[in-house]
Amino acid sequence: MLGGLSNELDRLAPRFNIQASQIQILKTPTDFYETLKSKILNAERRIYLSTLYIGKEEHALISTIRHALQTNPGLKVAFLTDALRGTRETPDPSCASLLAPLIADFGSERVEVRMFHTPNLTGLRKRYIPKRINEGWGLQHMKLYGIDDEVILSGANLSNDYFTNRQDRYHIFSSKDITNYFASIHKAVSKLSYLVKHDPDDDTGYLLQWPESNCAPAPLDNPAEYISRAGSILNALIKPRPSSNMKEQPLETDTTVYPLAQLTPLLRPDTSTEHPGITAVLRILTDPSFADSQWTFTAGYFNIHPVFSSLLLTSSSRRGTVITASPWANGFYGSKGVSGLLPPAYTLLARRFLERVQRNHRSSEIELKEWRKGTVGEAEGWTYHAKGLWVTLPKEQHPSVTLVGSSNYTKRSYSLDLEMNALVVTRNEDLKRRLGAEQEWLQEHAKPVGIDDFTTPERRVGIRVRIAMWIVSLVGGAL
């Protein structure tokens, strides 16, 4: 039934044919952390880590990387983080100051630290919008963790909560060509990013520099030319290629992986592939022949792009489930300042979605579940950060399609941030069962909610939240 989808995706994005056994699905934050450290310690040639940030106190992870570099003189490590998020705490300890000593100890030939700065935040915006709030104008949000010939795709950043009590998804692709592909994305964005240099004479311990060898002028100096140069480089990488992995491809494969990129801030016109790729999947579900299908959609921050929510509401599927974080499992719960307004803002958006479900007479077929495991900030309290899509075809028991990666599927994901995902399509029954198990364990702490649940006093959304949402959109930011 997916022949039409595959044909459309083949025209949109690179295609990699692999065996289902080359995909491993991890379950918990601890599994992710221990697996990542183990693979780093056993790395022989390369490590590349693309993430929003590395926690400023992740000394254990840095020690693991340091040990790997000491053990293997041929190993090279490349970091790519976001400049705004990675330097937010400066002059106090930050992601940048945590990584800079590795450069001093092992040299710039073996350790490279890059930080992407959005071209959307320049001039007066850059000067006057405060730290933390300025991150609303765009971030490097890709999560690509490559070690030798394997790569982990996830929505998790590299900090303690993502290693202990923040639930996400984690898929390991054991494929040289897929790992090389994501390495090429990492490298291209790195060449469009600031270089971190160790600076013992500065109180911060580091210096951000724009190398002459970069592929474009600095985004803060000439954003228009920067975007133009970036587009010419990235367009070629995200387009489909005639034979993405013919060297590695076994005689018989049962699983196809399509990397989907959303690089909107760097592409004019926007030729990103994630939004059209997801749209293609969801559009197929509106066909009457998919009336017996099922889908599950999850995002930790509930602000589904309106195109996606409309397609989900008009799908022919007999069952649809949306999983999102309860306000008490939202990463911003209890935060000070503007960030503290985000959980009720997402609550308001969730209520509006349920109201649309009712208006479309889909209440018996589409349900919203909220994930909660304790309360953020209290003992045993977890946050929920998973994101993705699973599709189960008619007459099948388990998903044969899934989407995994960094995107939150919001307006900001498709206008301001850099995202990278993988759409997996499989015929393999074992992988289908494993995807089904993943879908189920993510719902172990999720309970259905209805319109009445949003009328309780603790769920009422005040005027401050509504005004804040309006102001953010007015000045060009996004949730």
Coordinates of C-alpha atoms in Angstrom, one line a residue:
M1 CA 0.0 0.0 0.0
L2 CA 3.0 2.3 0.4
G3 CA 4.2 2.2 -3.1
G4 CA 2.7 5.6 -3.8
L5 CA 4.4 7.1 -0.7
S6 CA 7.8 5.6 -1.6
N7 CA 7.6 7.0 -5.1
E8 CA 6.8 10.5 -3.7
L9 CA 9.6 10.2 -1.1
D10 CA 12.1 9.0 -3.8
R11 CA 11.5 12.3 -5.6
L12 CA 12.0 14.3 -2.4
A13 CA 14.9 12.9 -0.4
P14 CA 17.9 10.6 -0.4
R15 CA 17.0 6.9 0.0
F16 CA 19.0 4.2 1.9
N17 CA 18.0 0.6 1.7
I18 CA 19.1 -1.5 4.7
Q19 CA 18.2 -4.6 6.8
A20 CA 15.8 -4.1 9.7
S21 CA 18.5 -5.7 11.9
Q22 CA 20.6 -2.6 11.3
I23 CA 18.2 -0.5 13.5
Q24 CA 18.2 -0.7 17.3
I25 CA 15.6 1.0 19.4
L26 CA 16.6 2.1 22.9
K27 CA 14.0 2.6 25.7
T28 CA 15.2 4.8 28.5
P29 CA 17.4 7.8 29.1
T30 CA 19.8 5.5 31.0
D31 CA 20.0 3.2 28.0
F32 CA 20.8 6.1 25.8
Y33 CA 23.5 7.5 28.1
E34 CA 25.2 4.1 28.7
T35 CA 25.1 3.2 25.1
L36 CA 26.5 6.5 24.0
K37 CA 29.4 6.3 26.5
S38 CA 30.2 2.7 25.5
K39 CA 30.3 3.6 21.8
I40 CA 32.4 6.6 22.5
L41 CA 34.9 4.6 24.5
N42 CA 35.2 2.1 21.6
A43 CA 35.4 4.6 18.8
E44 CA 38.3 4.1 16.4
R45 CA 38.1 6.9 13.8
R46 CA 35.5 9.5 14.3
I47 CA 32.9 10.9 16.7
Y48 CA 30.5 13.7 15.6
L49 CA 27.9 15.1 18.0
S50 CA 25.3 17.6 16.7
T51 CA 23.1 18.8 19.5
L52 CA 21.4 21.9 20.8
Y53 CA 23.8 22.0 23.8
I54 CA 25.9 19.9 26.1
G55 CA 25.1 20.5 29.7
K56 CA 27.7 22.8 31.4
E57 CA 28.2 20.2 34.2
E58 CA 28.5 17.1 32.0
H59 CA 32.0 16.4 33.2
A60 CA 31.5 12.7 33.2
L61 CA 30.6 12.7 29.5
I62 CA 33.6 14.9 28.7
S63 CA 35.8 12.6 30.7
T64 CA 34.6 9.7 28.6
I65 CA 35.4 11.6 25.4
R66 CA 38.8 12.6 26.8
H67 CA 39.6 9.0 27.7
A68 CA 38.7 7.9 24.1
L69 CA 41.0 10.5 22.7
Q70 CA 43.8 9.5 25.0
T71 CA 43.4 5.8 24.2
N72 CA 43.2 6.2 20.4
P73 CA 45.6 8.8 18.9
G74 CA 43.8 8.4 15.5
L75 CA 40.4 9.4 16.8
K76 CA 38.9 12.8 15.8
V77 CA 35.9 14.4 17.6
A78 CA 33.7 17.1 16.1
F79 CA 31.0 19.0 18.1
L80 CA 28.2 21.2 16.7
T81 CA 25.9 23.1 19.1
D82 CA 23.9 26.3 19.0
A83 CA 25.8 29.5 19.8
L84 CA 22.9 31.2 21.7
R85 CA 22.2 28.2 23.9
G86 CA 25.8 27.1 24.2
T87 CA 27.0 30.5 25.5
R88 CA 23.9 31.6 27.4
E89 CA 25.5 31.4 30.8
T90 CA 28.7 33.3 29.9
P91 CA 30.7 34.5 31.8
D92 CA 29.7 31.7 34.1
P93 CA 30.4 28.1 33.1
S94 CA 28.8 27.2 29.8
C95 CA 28.8 24.6 27.1
A96 CA 31.5 26.5 25.3
S97 CA 33.7 26.7 28.3
L98 CA 33.2 23.0 29.0
L99 CA 34.4 22.0 25.6
A100 CA 37.3 24.5 25.1
P101 CA 39.8 22.6 27.2
L102 CA 39.5 19.6 24.9
I103 CA 40.9 21.7 22.1
A104 CA 43.8 22.9 24.3
D105 CA 44.6 19.3 25.4
F106 CA 44.3 17.5 22.0
G107 CA 44.7 20.2 19.4
S108 CA 42.4 21.6 16.8
E109 CA 43.4 18.9 14.4
R110 CA 41.7 16.3 16.6
V111 CA 38.9 18.3 18.3
E112 CA 36.6 20.7 16.6
V113 CA 33.9 22.7 18.3
R114 CA 31.5 24.7 16.2
M115 CA 28.5 26.8 17.2
F116 CA 25.8 27.8 14.8
H117 CA 24.2 31.3 15.0
T118 CA 20.9 31.9 13.4
P119 CA 20.9 34.6 10.7
N120 CA 17.5 35.7 12.0
L121 CA 18.9 37.4 15.1
T122 CA 21.0 40.4 14.0
G123 CA 21.1 44.1 14.4
L124 CA 18.7 45.6 16.9
R125 CA 17.2 42.2 17.7
K126 CA 20.6 40.9 18.6
R127 CA 21.4 43.9 20.7
Y128 CA 18.3 44.3 22.8
I129 CA 16.5 40.9 23.1
P130 CA 17.6 39.3 26.3
K131 CA 19.4 36.0 26.6
R132 CA 17.2 32.9 26.7
I133 CA 14.4 34.8 25.1
N134 CA 16.5 35.4 22.0
E135 CA 16.5 31.7 21.4
G136 CA 13.0 32.1 20.1
W137 CA 14.5 33.4 16.9
G138 CA 16.1 30.2 15.8
L139 CA 18.4 27.4 17.0
Q140 CA 20.6 24.6 15.8
H141 CA 18.3 21.8 17.0
M142 CA 19.6 18.7 15.1
K143 CA 20.5 15.7 17.3
L144 CA 23.0 13.5 15.4
Y145 CA 25.3 11.3 17.4
G146 CA 27.7 9.5 15.1
I147 CA 30.5 7.1 16.2
D148 CA 32.5 5.4 13.5
D149 CA 29.9 3.7 11.2
E150 CA 26.8 4.1 13.5
V151 CA 24.6 7.1 14.2
I152 CA 22.0 7.6 16.9
L153 CA 19.0 9.8 15.9
S154 CA 17.1 11.3 18.8
G155 CA 15.4 14.3 20.2
A156 CA 17.6 14.2 23.3
N157 CA 20.3 16.8 24.1
L158 CA 23.4 15.9 26.0
S159 CA 22.7 16.9 29.6
N160 CA 21.9 15.1 32.9
D161 CA 18.1 15.2 32.6
Y162 CA 18.2 13.6 29.1
F163 CA 20.4 10.9 30.7
T164 CA 18.2 10.2 33.7
N165 CA 14.6 11.4 33.9
R166 CA 13.6 13.0 30.6
Q167 CA 11.9 10.5 28.3
D168 CA 12.8 10.7 24.6
R169 CA 13.3 8.3 21.6
Y170 CA 16.6 6.9 20.5
H171 CA 17.2 4.9 17.3
I172 CA 20.7 3.5 16.3
F173 CA 21.4 3.1 12.6
S174 CA 24.3 0.7 12.0
S175 CA 25.0 1.7 8.5
K176 CA 28.2 3.2 7.1
D177 CA 26.4 5.1 4.4
I178 CA 23.7 6.5 6.6
T179 CA 26.3 7.6 9.1
N180 CA 28.4 9.2 6.4
Y181 CA 25.3 11.0 5.1
F182 CA 24.5 12.6 8.4
A183 CA 28.2 13.3 8.9
S184 CA 28.0 15.4 5.6
I185 CA 25.1 17.4 7.1
H186 CA 27.1 17.9 10.3
K187 CA 30.1 19.0 8.4
A188 CA 28.3 21.4 6.1
V189 CA 26.5 23.2 8.9
S190 CA 29.8 23.3 10.8
K191 CA 31.4 25.2 7.9
L192 CA 28.5 27.7 8.3
S193 CA 29.2 28.1 12.1
Y194 CA 31.5 29.9 14.5
L195 CA 34.6 28.1 15.6
V196 CA 35.3 27.8 19.3
K197 CA 38.9 28.4 20.3
H198 CA 40.5 27.8 23.7
D199 CA 41.5 31.2 25.2
P200 CA 43.3 30.9 28.6
D201 CA 43.7 34.7 28.8
D202 CA 39.9 35.3 28.7
D203 CA 37.8 34.9 31.8
T204 CA 35.3 32.8 29.8
G205 CA 38.1 30.4 28.7
Y206 CA 37.1 30.5 25.1
L207 CA 36.8 32.7 22.0
L208 CA 34.2 32.5 19.1
Q209 CA 35.9 33.1 15.8
W210 CA 34.7 33.1 12.2
P211 CA 37.4 31.3 10.1
E212 CA 38.2 32.6 6.7
S213 CA 37.9 29.0 5.5
N214 CA 34.2 29.0 6.2
C215 CA 31.8 28.7 3.2
A216 CA 30.1 32.1 3.8
P217 CA 30.5 35.4 5.5
A218 CA 29.4 35.5 9.2
P219 CA 25.6 35.6 9.7
L220 CA 26.0 38.7 11.9
D221 CA 27.9 40.6 9.3
N222 CA 26.0 39.8 6.1
P223 CA 23.0 37.6 6.7
A224 CA 21.7 37.8 3.2
E225 CA 24.9 36.6 1.6
Y226 CA 25.3 34.1 4.3
I227 CA 21.9 32.5 3.5
S228 CA 22.6 32.6 -0.2
R229 CA 25.9 30.7 0.2
A230 CA 24.4 28.3 2.7
G231 CA 21.6 27.4 0.3
S232 CA 24.0 26.5 -2.5
I233 CA 25.8 24.1 -0.2
L234 CA 22.9 22.5 1.6
N235 CA 20.5 22.1 -1.4
A236 CA 22.8 19.5 -3.0
L237 CA 22.9 17.4 0.2
I238 CA 19.2 17.1 0.9
K239 CA 18.1 16.3 -2.7
P240 CA 17.6 12.7 -3.7
R241 CA 20.5 10.9 -5.3
P242 CA 20.3 8.1 -7.9
S243 CA 22.1 5.5 -5.8
S244 CA 22.4 6.6 -2.2
N245 CA 24.0 3.4 -0.9
M246 CA 24.7 1.0 -3.7
K247 CA 28.1 0.0 -2.3
E248 CA 26.7 -1.1 1.0
Q249 CA 23.2 -2.3 -0.1
P250 CA 22.7 -6.1 0.5
L251 CA 21.1 -8.2 -2.2
E252 CA 17.9 -8.3 -0.3
T253 CA 16.7 -5.4 1.9
D254 CA 13.5 -5.0 3.8
T255 CA 13.7 -1.4 5.2
T256 CA 14.1 2.0 3.6
V257 CA 15.4 5.1 5.4
Y258 CA 14.7 8.6 4.1
P259 CA 16.7 11.4 5.8
L260 CA 14.4 14.4 6.1
A261 CA 15.9 17.9 6.7
Q262 CA 14.3 21.1 7.8
L263 CA 16.9 23.9 7.2
T264 CA 14.5 26.7 6.5
P265 CA 16.7 29.6 8.0
L266 CA 19.4 28.7 5.5
L267 CA 17.4 28.0 2.3
R268 CA 15.9 30.7 0.0
P269 CA 13.7 29.4 -1.5
D270 CA 12.9 26.8 1.2
T271 CA 13.7 23.4 -0.3
S272 CA 13.6 21.6 3.0
T273 CA 12.3 18.0 2.9
E274 CA 10.8 17.3 6.3
H275 CA 7.6 19.3 6.1
P276 CA 6.7 18.0 2.6
G277 CA 7.8 14.4 3.6
I278 CA 5.5 14.4 6.7
T279 CA 2.7 16.0 4.7
A280 CA 3.0 13.2 2.1
V281 CA 2.6 10.5 4.8
L282 CA -0.4 12.2 6.4
R283 CA -2.1 13.0 3.1
I284 CA -2.0 9.3 2.2
L285 CA -3.9 8.6 5.5
T286 CA -6.8 10.7 4.2
D287 CA -7.4 8.2 1.4
P288 CA -10.5 5.9 2.0
S289 CA -8.3 2.9 1.3
F290 CA -6.6 3.6 4.6
A291 CA -9.8 3.5 6.7
D292 CA -8.5 0.6 8.7
S293 CA -5.1 2.2 9.5
Q294 CA -4.0 3.6 12.8
W295 CA -1.6 6.3 13.7
T296 CA 0.2 7.7 16.8
F297 CA 1.7 11.1 16.9
T298 CA 3.7 12.5 19.8
A299 CA 5.5 15.8 20.7
G300 CA 6.6 16.9 24.1
Y301 CA 5.6 20.5 23.3
F302 CA 2.0 20.5 22.0
N303 CA 1.9 23.0 19.2
I304 CA 1.4 20.9 16.1
H305 CA 1.8 22.7 12.8
P306 CA -1.7 23.6 11.5
V307 CA -1.1 21.6 8.2
F308 CA -0.4 18.5 10.2
S309 CA -3.2 18.9 12.7
S310 CA -5.7 19.4 9.8
L311 CA -4.5 16.3 8.0
L312 CA -4.6 14.2 11.2
L313 CA -8.2 15.4 11.8
T314 CA -9.3 14.5 8.3
S315 CA -7.5 11.1 8.1
S316 CA -9.5 8.1 7.2
S317 CA -7.8 6.1 10.0
R318 CA -10.1 4.2 12.4
R319 CA -7.8 5.1 15.3
G320 CA -5.5 8.1 16.0
T321 CA -3.6 8.9 19.2
V322 CA -1.8 12.1 20.1
I323 CA 0.6 11.9 23.1
T324 CA 2.0 15.0 24.7
A325 CA 3.5 16.1 28.0
S326 CA 1.2 16.9 30.9
P327 CA 1.9 20.4 32.3
W328 CA 3.5 18.6 35.2
A329 CA 5.8 16.7 32.8
N330 CA 6.7 19.7 30.7
G331 CA 10.4 20.7 30.8
F332 CA 9.4 24.3 31.5
Y333 CA 7.2 23.6 34.4
G334 CA 8.2 25.7 37.4
S335 CA 10.6 27.9 35.3
K336 CA 11.0 31.5 36.2
G337 CA 10.1 34.4 33.9
V338 CA 8.6 34.0 30.5
S339 CA 9.5 30.3 30.3
G340 CA 7.1 29.5 33.2
L341 CA 4.3 30.6 30.9
L342 CA 5.0 27.9 28.4
P343 CA 3.2 24.9 30.1
P344 CA -0.1 26.7 30.3
A345 CA 0.4 28.0 26.7
Y346 CA 0.7 24.4 25.5
T347 CA -2.3 23.5 27.6
L348 CA -4.3 26.1 25.8
L349 CA -3.2 24.7 22.4
A350 CA -4.1 21.2 23.5
R351 CA -7.5 22.3 24.5
R352 CA -8.0 24.0 21.1
F353 CA -7.0 20.8 19.4
L354 CA -9.6 18.8 21.3
E355 CA -12.2 21.4 20.4
R356 CA -11.3 20.9 16.7
V357 CA -11.6 17.1 17.2
Q358 CA -15.2 17.7 18.5
R359 CA -16.1 20.0 15.7
N360 CA -14.9 17.4 13.2
H361 CA -17.0 14.7 15.0
R362 CA -13.9 12.6 15.6
S363 CA -14.0 12.2 19.4
S364 CA -14.6 8.5 19.2
E365 CA -11.6 7.9 16.8
I366 CA -9.0 10.5 17.9
E367 CA -7.8 10.8 21.5
L368 CA -5.3 13.0 23.3
K369 CA -3.2 11.5 26.0
E370 CA -1.0 13.3 28.5
W371 CA 2.2 11.7 29.7
R372 CA 3.0 12.2 33.4
K373 CA 5.5 10.4 35.7
G374 CA 5.5 12.3 38.9
T375 CA 6.0 16.1 38.9
V376 CA 8.9 18.1 37.5
G377 CA 11.1 19.3 40.3
E378 CA 9.9 16.7 42.8
A379 CA 11.5 13.4 43.8
E380 CA 11.0 10.8 41.0
G381 CA 9.5 13.5 38.7
W382 CA 10.2 13.0 35.0
T383 CA 9.7 15.2 31.9
Y384 CA 8.5 14.1 28.5
H385 CA 10.4 15.1 25.4
A386 CA 9.6 12.3 22.9
K387 CA 8.5 13.2 19.4
G388 CA 7.6 11.1 16.4
L389 CA 5.0 9.4 14.2
W390 CA 4.0 5.7 13.8
V391 CA 1.6 4.4 11.1
T392 CA 0.0 1.0 11.1
L393 CA -1.3 -0.1 7.8
P394 CA -4.8 -1.7 7.3
K395 CA -4.9 -5.4 8.3
E396 CA -1.6 -5.1 10.1
Q397 CA -1.0 -5.2 13.9
H398 CA 2.2 -3.1 14.2
P399 CA 3.6 0.1 12.6
S400 CA 5.5 -0.2 9.3
V401 CA 6.3 3.5 9.1
T402 CA 7.9 5.7 11.8
L403 CA 9.5 9.2 11.9
V404 CA 12.3 9.8 14.4
G405 CA 14.6 12.8 15.0
S406 CA 14.8 16.3 16.5
S407 CA 11.7 18.1 15.2
N408 CA 8.9 19.2 17.5
Y409 CA 6.6 19.6 14.4
T410 CA 5.7 23.2 15.3
K411 CA 5.7 26.4 13.3
R412 CA 9.1 27.3 14.7
S413 CA 10.4 23.9 13.6
Y414 CA 9.5 24.9 10.0
S415 CA 10.5 28.5 10.1
L416 CA 13.3 29.1 12.6
D417 CA 15.3 26.0 13.7
L418 CA 17.6 23.5 12.0
E419 CA 16.1 19.9 12.2
M420 CA 17.1 16.5 11.0
N421 CA 14.9 13.3 11.0
A422 CA 14.7 9.9 9.5
L423 CA 11.5 8.4 8.0
V424 CA 11.7 4.6 8.2
V425 CA 9.5 2.4 6.1
T426 CA 9.8 -1.4 6.7
R427 CA 8.4 -4.7 5.5
N428 CA 10.2 -6.6 8.3
E429 CA 7.8 -8.1 10.9
D430 CA 10.4 -8.0 13.7
L431 CA 11.1 -4.3 13.2
K432 CA 7.3 -3.7 13.1
R433 CA 6.9 -5.5 16.4
R434 CA 9.7 -3.4 17.9
L435 CA 8.2 -0.2 16.7
G436 CA 4.9 -1.3 18.2
A437 CA 6.5 -2.0 21.5
E438 CA 8.1 1.5 21.4
Q439 CA 4.8 3.0 20.8
E440 CA 3.3 1.1 23.7
W441 CA 5.9 1.8 26.3
L442 CA 5.7 5.5 25.6
Q443 CA 2.1 5.3 26.6
E444 CA 2.7 3.4 29.9
H445 CA 2.5 6.7 31.8
A446 CA 0.0 8.4 29.4
K447 CA -3.7 8.9 30.2
P448 CA -6.5 10.1 28.0
V449 CA -7.8 13.7 28.6
G450 CA -11.0 15.3 27.4
I451 CA -12.4 18.8 27.2
D452 CA -13.8 18.6 30.8
D453 CA -10.3 18.1 32.1
F454 CA -9.4 21.6 30.9
T455 CA -12.1 23.3 32.9
T456 CA -10.5 22.5 36.3
P457 CA -9.0 25.5 38.2
E458 CA -5.4 24.3 37.8
R459 CA -5.9 24.1 34.0
R460 CA -7.3 27.6 33.4
V461 CA -5.1 29.7 31.3
G462 CA -4.8 33.3 32.4
I463 CA -4.6 36.5 30.3
R464 CA -0.8 36.8 30.9
V465 CA -0.3 33.6 28.9
R466 CA -2.5 34.7 26.1
I467 CA -0.8 38.1 25.8
A468 CA 2.6 36.5 25.9
M469 CA 1.7 34.1 23.1
W470 CA 0.5 37.1 21.0
I471 CA 3.6 39.2 21.7
V472 CA 6.0 36.3 20.7
S473 CA 4.2 35.9 17.4
L474 CA 4.0 39.6 16.8
V475 CA 7.8 40.2 17.1
G476 CA 8.7 37.2 14.9
G477 CA 9.5 34.5 17.4
A478 CA 7.7 31.2 17.9
L479 CA 7.0 28.5 20.6

